[in-house]
mmCIF file of C-alpha atoms in Angstrom:
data_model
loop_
_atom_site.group_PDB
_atom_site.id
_atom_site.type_symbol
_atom_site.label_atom_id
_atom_site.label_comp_id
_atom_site.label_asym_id
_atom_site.label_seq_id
_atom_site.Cartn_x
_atom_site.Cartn_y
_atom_site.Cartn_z
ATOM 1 C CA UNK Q 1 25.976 -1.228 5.878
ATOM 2 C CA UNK Q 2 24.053 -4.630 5.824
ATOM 3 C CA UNK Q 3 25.547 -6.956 4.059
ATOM 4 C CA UNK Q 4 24.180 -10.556 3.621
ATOM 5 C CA UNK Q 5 26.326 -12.062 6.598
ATOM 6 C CA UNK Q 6 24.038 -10.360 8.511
ATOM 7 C CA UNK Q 7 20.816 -10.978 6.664
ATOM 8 C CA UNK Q 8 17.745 -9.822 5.933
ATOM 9 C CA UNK Q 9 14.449 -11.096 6.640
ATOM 10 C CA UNK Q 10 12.377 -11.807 2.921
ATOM 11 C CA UNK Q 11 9.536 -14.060 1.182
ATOM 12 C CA UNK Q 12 9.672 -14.763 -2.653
ATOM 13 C CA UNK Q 13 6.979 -15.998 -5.055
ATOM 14 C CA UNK Q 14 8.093 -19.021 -6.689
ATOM 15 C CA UNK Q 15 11.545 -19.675 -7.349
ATOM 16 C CA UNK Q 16 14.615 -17.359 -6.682
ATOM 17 C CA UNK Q 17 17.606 -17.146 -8.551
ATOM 18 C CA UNK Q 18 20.402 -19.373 -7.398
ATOM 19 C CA UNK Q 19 22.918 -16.868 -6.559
ATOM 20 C CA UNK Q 20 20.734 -16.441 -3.585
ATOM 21 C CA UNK Q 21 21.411 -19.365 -1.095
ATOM 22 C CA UNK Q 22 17.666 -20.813 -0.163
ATOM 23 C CA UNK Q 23 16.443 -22.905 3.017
ATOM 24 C CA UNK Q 24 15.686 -26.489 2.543
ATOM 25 C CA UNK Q 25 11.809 -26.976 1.659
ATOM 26 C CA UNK Q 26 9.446 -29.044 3.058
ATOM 27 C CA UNK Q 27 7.787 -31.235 0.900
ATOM 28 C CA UNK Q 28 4.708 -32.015 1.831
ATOM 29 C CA UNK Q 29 3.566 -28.691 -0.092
ATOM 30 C CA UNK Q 30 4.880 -26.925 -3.023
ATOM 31 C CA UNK Q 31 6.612 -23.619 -2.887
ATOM 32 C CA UNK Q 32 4.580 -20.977 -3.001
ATOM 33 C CA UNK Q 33 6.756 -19.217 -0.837
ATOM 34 C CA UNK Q 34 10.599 -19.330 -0.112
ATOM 35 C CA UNK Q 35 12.993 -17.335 1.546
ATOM 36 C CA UNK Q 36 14.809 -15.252 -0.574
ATOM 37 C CA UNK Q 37 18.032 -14.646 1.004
ATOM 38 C CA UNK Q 38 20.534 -16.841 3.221
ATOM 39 C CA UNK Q 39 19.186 -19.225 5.988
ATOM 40 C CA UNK Q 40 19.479 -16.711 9.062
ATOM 41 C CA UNK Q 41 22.277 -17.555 11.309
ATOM 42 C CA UNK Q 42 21.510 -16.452 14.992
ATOM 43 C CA UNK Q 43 25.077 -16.888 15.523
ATOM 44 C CA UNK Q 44 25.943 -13.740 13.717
ATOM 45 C CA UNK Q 45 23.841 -11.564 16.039
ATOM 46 C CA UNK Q 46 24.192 -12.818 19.191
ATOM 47 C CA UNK Q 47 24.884 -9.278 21.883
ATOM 48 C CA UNK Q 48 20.616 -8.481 20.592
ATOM 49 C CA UNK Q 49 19.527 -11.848 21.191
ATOM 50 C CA UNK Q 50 21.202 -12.340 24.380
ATOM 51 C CA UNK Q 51 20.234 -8.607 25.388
ATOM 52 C CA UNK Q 52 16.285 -9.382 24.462
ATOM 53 C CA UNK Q 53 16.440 -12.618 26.509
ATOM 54 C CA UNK Q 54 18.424 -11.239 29.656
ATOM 55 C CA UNK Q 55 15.551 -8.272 30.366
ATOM 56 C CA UNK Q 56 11.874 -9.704 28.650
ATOM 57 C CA UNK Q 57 9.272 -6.879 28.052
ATOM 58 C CA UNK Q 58 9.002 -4.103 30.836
ATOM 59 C CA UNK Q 59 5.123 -4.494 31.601
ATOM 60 C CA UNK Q 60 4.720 -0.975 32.272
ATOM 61 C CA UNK Q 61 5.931 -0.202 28.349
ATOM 62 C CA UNK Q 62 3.658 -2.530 26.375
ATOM 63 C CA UNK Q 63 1.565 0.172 24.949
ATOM 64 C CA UNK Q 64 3.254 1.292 21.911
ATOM 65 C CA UNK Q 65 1.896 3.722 19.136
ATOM 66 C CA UNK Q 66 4.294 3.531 15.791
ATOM 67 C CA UNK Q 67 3.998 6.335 13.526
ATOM 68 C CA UNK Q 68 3.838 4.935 9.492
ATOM 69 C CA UNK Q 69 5.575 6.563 6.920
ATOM 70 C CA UNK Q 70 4.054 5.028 3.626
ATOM 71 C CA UNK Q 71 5.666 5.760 0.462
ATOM 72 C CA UNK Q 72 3.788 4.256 -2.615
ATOM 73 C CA UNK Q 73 6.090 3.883 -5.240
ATOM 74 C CA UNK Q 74 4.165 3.555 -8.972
ATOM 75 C CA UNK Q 75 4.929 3.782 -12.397
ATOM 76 C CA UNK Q 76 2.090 5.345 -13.237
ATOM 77 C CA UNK Q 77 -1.592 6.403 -11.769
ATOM 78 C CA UNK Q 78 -3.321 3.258 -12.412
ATOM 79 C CA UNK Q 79 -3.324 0.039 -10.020
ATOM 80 C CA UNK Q 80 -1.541 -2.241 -12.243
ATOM 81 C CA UNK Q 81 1.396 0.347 -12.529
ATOM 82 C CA UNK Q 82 1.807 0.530 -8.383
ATOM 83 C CA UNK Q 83 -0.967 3.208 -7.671
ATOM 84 C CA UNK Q 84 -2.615 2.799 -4.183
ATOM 85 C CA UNK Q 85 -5.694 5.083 -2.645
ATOM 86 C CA UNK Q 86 -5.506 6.756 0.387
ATOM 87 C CA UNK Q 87 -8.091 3.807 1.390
ATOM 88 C CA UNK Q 88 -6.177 0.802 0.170
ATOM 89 C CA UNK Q 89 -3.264 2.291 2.256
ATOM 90 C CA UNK Q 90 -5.548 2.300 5.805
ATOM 91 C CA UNK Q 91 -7.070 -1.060 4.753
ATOM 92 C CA UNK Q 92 -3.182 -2.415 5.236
ATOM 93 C CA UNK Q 93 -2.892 -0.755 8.252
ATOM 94 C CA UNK Q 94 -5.884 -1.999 9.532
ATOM 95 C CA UNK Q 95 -4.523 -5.201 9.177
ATOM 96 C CA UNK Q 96 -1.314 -4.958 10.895
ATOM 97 C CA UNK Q 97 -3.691 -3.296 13.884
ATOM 98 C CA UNK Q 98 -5.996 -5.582 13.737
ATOM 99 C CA UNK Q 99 -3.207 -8.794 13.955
ATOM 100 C CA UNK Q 100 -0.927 -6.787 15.964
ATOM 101 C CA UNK Q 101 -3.373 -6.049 18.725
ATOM 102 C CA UNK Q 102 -2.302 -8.578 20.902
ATOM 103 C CA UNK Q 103 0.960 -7.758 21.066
ATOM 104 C CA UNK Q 104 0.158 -4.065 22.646
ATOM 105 C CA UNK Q 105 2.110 -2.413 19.395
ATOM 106 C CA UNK Q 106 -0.322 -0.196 17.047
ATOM 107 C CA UNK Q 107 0.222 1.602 13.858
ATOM 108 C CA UNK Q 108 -0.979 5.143 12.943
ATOM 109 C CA UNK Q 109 -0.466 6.576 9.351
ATOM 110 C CA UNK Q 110 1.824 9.896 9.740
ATOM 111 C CA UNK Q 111 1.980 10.764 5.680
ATOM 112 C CA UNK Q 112 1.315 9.025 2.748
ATOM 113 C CA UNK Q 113 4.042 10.302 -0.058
ATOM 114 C CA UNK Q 114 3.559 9.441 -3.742
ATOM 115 C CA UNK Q 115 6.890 8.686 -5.679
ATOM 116 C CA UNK Q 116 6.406 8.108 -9.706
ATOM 117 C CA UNK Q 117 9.859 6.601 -10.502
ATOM 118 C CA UNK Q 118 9.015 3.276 -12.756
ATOM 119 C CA UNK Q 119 12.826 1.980 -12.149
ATOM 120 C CA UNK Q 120 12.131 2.277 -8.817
ATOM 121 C CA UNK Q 121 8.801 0.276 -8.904
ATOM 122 C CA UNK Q 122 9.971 -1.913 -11.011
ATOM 123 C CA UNK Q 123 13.802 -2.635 -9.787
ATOM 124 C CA UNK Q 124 13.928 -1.714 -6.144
ATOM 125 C CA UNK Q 125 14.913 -5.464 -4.450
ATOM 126 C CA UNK Q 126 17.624 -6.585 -2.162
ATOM 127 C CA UNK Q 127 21.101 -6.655 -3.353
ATOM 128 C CA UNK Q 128 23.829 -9.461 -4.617
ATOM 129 C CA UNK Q 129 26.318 -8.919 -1.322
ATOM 130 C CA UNK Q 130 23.815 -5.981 0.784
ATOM 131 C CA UNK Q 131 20.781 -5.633 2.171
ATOM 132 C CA UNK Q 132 19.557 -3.247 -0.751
ATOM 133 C CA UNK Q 133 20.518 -3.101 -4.760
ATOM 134 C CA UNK Q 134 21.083 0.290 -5.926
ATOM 135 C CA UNK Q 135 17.506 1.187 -6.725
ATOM 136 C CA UNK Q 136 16.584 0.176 -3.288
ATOM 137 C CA UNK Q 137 18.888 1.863 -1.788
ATOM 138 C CA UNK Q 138 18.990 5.423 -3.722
ATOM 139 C CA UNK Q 139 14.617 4.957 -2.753
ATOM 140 C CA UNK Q 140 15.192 4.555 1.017
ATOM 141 C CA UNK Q 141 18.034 7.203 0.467
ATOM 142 C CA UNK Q 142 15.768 9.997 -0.515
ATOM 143 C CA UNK Q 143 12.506 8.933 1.342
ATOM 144 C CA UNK Q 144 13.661 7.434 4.736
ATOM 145 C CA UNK Q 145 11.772 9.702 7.595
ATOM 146 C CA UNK Q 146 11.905 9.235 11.263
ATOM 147 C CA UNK Q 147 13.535 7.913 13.873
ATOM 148 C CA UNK Q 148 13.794 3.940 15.320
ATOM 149 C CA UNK Q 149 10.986 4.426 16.521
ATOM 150 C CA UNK Q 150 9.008 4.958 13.096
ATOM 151 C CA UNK Q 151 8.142 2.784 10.337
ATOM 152 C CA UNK Q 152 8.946 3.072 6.867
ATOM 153 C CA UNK Q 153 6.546 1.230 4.261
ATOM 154 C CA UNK Q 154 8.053 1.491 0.336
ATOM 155 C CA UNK Q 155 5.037 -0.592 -1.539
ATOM 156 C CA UNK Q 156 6.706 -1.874 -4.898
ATOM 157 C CA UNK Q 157 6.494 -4.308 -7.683
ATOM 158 C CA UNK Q 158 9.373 -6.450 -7.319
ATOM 159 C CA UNK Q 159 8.465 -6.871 -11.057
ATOM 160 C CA UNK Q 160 12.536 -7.645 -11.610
ATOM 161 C CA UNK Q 161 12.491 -9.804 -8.901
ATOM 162 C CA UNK Q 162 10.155 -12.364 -6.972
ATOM 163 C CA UNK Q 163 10.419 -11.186 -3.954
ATOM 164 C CA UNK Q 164 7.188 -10.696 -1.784
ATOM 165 C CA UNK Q 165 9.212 -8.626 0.706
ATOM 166 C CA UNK Q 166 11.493 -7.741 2.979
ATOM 167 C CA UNK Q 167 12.429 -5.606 6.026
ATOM 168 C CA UNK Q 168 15.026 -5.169 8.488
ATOM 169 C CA UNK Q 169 15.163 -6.250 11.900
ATOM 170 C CA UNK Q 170 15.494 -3.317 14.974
ATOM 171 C CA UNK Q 171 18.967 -3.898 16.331
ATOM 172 C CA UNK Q 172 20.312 -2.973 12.708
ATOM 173 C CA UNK Q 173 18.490 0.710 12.840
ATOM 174 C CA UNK Q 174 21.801 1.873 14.500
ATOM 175 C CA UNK Q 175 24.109 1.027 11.873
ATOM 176 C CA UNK Q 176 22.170 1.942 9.012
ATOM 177 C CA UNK Q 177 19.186 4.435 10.016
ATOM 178 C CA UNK Q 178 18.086 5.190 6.381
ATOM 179 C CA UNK Q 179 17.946 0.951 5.255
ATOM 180 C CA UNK Q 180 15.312 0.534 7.854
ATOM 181 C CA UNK Q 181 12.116 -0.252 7.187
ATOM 182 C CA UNK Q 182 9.764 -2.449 4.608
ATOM 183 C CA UNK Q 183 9.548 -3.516 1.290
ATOM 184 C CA UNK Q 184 6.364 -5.098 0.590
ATOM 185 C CA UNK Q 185 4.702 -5.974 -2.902
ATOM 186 C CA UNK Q 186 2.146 -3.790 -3.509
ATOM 187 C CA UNK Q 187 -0.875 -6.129 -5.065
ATOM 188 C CA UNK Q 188 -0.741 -8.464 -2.099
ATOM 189 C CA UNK Q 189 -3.253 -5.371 0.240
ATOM 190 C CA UNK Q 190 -5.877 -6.435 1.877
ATOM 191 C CA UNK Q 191 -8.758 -6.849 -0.669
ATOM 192 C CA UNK Q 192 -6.700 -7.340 -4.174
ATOM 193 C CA UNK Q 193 -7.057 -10.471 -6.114
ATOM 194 C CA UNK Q 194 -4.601 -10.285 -8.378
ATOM 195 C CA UNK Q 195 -2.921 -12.957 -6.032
ATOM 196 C CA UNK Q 196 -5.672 -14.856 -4.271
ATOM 197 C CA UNK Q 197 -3.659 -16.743 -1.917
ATOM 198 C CA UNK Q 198 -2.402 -13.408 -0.282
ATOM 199 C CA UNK Q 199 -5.008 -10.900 -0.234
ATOM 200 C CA UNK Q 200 -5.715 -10.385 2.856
ATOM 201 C CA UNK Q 201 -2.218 -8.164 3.673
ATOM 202 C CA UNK Q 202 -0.420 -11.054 5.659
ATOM 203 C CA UNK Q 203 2.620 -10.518 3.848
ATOM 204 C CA UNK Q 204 3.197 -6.977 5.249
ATOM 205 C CA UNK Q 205 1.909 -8.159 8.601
ATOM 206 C CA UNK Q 206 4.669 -10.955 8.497
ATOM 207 C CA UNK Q 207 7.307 -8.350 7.435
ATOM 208 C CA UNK Q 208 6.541 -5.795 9.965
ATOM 209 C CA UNK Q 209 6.965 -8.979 12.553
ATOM 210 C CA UNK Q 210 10.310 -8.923 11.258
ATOM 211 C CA UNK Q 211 10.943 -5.248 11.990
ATOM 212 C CA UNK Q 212 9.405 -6.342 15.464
ATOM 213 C CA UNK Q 213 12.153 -8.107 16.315
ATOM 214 C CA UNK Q 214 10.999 -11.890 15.242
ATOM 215 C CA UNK Q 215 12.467 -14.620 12.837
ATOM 216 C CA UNK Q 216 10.711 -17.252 10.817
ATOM 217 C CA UNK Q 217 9.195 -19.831 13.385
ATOM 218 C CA UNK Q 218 11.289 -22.544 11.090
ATOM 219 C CA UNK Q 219 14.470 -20.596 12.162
ATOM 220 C CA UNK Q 220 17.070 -23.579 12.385
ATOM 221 C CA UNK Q 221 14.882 -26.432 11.818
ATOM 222 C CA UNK Q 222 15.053 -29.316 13.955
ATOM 223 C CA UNK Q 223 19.281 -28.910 15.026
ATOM 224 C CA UNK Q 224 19.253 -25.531 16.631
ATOM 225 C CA UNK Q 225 18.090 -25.887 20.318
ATOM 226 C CA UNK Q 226 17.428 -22.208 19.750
ATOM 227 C CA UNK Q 227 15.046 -22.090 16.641
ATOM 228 C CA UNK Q 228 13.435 -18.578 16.741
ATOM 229 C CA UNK Q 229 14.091 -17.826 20.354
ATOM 230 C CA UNK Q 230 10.231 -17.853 21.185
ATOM 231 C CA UNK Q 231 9.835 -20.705 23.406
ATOM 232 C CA UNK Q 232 6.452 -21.273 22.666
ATOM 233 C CA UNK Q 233 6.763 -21.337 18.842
ATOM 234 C CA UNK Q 234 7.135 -25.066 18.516
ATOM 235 C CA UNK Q 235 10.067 -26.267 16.026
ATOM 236 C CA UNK Q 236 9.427 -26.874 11.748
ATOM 237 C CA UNK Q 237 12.216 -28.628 9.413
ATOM 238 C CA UNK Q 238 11.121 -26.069 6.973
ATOM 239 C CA UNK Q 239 9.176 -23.675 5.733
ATOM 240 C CA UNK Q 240 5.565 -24.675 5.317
ATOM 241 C CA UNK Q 241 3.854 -23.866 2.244
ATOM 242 C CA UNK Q 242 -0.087 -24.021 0.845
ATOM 243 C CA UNK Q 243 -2.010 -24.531 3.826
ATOM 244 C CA UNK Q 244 -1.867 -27.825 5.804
ATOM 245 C CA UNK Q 245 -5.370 -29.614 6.428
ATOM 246 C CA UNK Q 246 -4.263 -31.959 9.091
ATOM 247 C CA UNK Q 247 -1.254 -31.205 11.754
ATOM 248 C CA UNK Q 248 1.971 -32.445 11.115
ATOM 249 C CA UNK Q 249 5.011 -32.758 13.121
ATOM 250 C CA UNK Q 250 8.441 -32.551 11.346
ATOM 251 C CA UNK Q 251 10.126 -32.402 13.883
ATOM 252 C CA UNK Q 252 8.967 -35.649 16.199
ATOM 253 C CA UNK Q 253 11.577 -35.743 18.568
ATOM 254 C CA UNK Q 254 10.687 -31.997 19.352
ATOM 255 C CA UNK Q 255 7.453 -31.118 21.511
ATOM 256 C CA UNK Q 256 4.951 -29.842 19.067
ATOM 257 C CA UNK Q 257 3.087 -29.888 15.967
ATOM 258 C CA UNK Q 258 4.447 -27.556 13.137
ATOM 259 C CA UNK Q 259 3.385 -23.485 13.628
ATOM 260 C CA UNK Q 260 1.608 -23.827 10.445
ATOM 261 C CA UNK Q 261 -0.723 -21.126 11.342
ATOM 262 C CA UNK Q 262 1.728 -18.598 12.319
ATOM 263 C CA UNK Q 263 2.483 -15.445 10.859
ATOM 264 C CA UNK Q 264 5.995 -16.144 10.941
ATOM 265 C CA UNK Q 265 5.508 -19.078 8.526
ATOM 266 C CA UNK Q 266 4.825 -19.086 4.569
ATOM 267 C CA UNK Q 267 1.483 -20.349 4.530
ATOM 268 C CA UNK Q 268 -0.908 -18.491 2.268
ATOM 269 C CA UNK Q 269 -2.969 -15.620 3.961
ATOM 270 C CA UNK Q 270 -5.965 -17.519 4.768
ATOM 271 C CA UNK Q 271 -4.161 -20.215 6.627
ATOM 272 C CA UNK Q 272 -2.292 -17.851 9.212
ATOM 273 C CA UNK Q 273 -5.053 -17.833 11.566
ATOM 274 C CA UNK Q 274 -3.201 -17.596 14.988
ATOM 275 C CA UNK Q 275 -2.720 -14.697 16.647
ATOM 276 C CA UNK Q 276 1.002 -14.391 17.386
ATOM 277 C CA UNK Q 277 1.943 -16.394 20.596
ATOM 278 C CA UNK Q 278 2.564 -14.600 24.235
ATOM 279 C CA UNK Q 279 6.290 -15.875 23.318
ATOM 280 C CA UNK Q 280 6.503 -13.882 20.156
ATOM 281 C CA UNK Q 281 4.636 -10.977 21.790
ATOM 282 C CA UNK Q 282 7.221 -10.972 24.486
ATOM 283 C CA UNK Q 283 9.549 -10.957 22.102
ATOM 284 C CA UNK Q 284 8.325 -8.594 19.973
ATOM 285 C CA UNK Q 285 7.661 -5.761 23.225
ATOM 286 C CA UNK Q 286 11.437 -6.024 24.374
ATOM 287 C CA UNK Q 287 12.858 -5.451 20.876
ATOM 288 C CA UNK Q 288 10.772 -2.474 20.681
ATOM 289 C CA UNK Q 289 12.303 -0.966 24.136
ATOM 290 C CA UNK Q 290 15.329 -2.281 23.415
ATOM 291 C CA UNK Q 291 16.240 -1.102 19.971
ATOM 292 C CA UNK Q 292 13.066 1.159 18.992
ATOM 293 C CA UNK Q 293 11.724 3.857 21.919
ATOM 294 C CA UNK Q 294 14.392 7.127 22.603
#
């Protein structure tokens, strides 16, 4: 069971309700973006941090194939109600190849499954005290397929909700094998532009960098020494929001400007226009063996 002391990794459109605690934001933008649950505390998983740091990526592993399960969850057969083609599905996993490329990790579709449940689709978020609320959680109950090693896409509206999505991060699959995976909302594909500022799939790709093994790049502001555990991610007060036209360095005393252009950020789509950094890549590669290969 994942309960919210252990957090999970989500973005929200606009604001959240207040039961949910929320990071403090930066103001030099508005909030187009928040996080939607509790300000991750790397305290409360420290045995897969310390693991992932102690070993690094084995270079002879890098290459690694993950096999998508994508379950499109609609209320009906039209776009508006949830309905994705067959080709709107392989444009978003185009993206994640085409962003994930550098990290050595690339995504094949193994089924596409169509699920017409409009509770579902319109309900399915993350819970008050767990990871999932019951909708969420009856979804992943009956769809879930595969191993660690797999990835689970459930494309939803999160019309109850403003969540953009969420996901779960690999050293949790052990606990709770049929919670893994990611929620994603399902107008912000590549190509939609029903929400301009995120059409070109950089939520999902975001999310899936969750299930990768990486946190925000703002991970504990300017006081934790520790930040996101990528050394090369420099460290952010906050969570950045819009998109930035000149650098900026919240955190002075700190080597760096802000990682504005980072996936792990909440900058809108067309502003995350770094690839992800060797740190995060390394990162990323030893989670995988770690917590994701047999």
């Amino acid at each position: 069971m994942i309960s919210f002391t252990r957090l999970f990794a989500a973005v929200v459109f606009g604001r959240v309700s207040t039961a949910l605690a929320m990071p403090a934001l930066n103001s030099r933008a508005s909030p187009d973006l928040i996080c939607g649950g509790d300000r991750l505390s790397i305290s409360s998983l420290p045995s897969a941090n310390e693991t992932l740091l102690a070993h690094g990526p084995d270079p002879s592993l890098t290459g690694t194939e993950v096999k998508v399960h994508w379950n499109v969850i609609h209320a009906d057969e039209t776009f508006n109600g949830g309905y994705l083609t067959s080709d709107q599905v392989d444009a978003a996993i185009n993206a994640l190849n085409e962003h994930f490329a550098v990290s050595g990790i690339s995504f094949e579709r193994a089924n596409l499954q169509y699920t017409n449940n409009s509770d579902w689709f319109a309900n399915a978020s993350i819970g008050d005290t767990e990871l999932d609320n019951p909708q969420a959680a009856a979804m992943k109950d009956q769809l879930h397929t595969g191993t660690a090693q797999d990835l689970n896409i459930y494309s939803v509206g999160f019309q109850t909700s403003n969540l953009g999505g969420y996901a779960t991060f690999p050293w949790w699959y052990k606990d709770s094998p049929k919670r893994d995976g990611v929620l994603f909302k399902w107008n912000t594909i590549p190509g939609d532009q029903s929400l301009p500022n995120y059409s070109q799939g950089k939520i999902l790709v975001h999310e899936v960098g969750h299930w990768t093994g990486l946190y925000h790049t703002f991970q504990g502001g300017c006081s934790d020494s520790e930040g996101d555990y990528v050394s090369d991610t420099p460290a952010e007060a906050a969570a950045t929001f819009g998109c930035p036209t000149s650098p900026t360095d919240t955190c002075p005393d700190l080597p760096g400007f802000d990682p504005v252009h980072n996936h792990m950020d909440y900058t809108y789509d067309a502003c995350k226009t770094d690839t992800f950094t060797p740190g995060q890549v390394s990162r990323m590669q030893a989670a995988m063996q770690e917590f994701r290969s047999e």
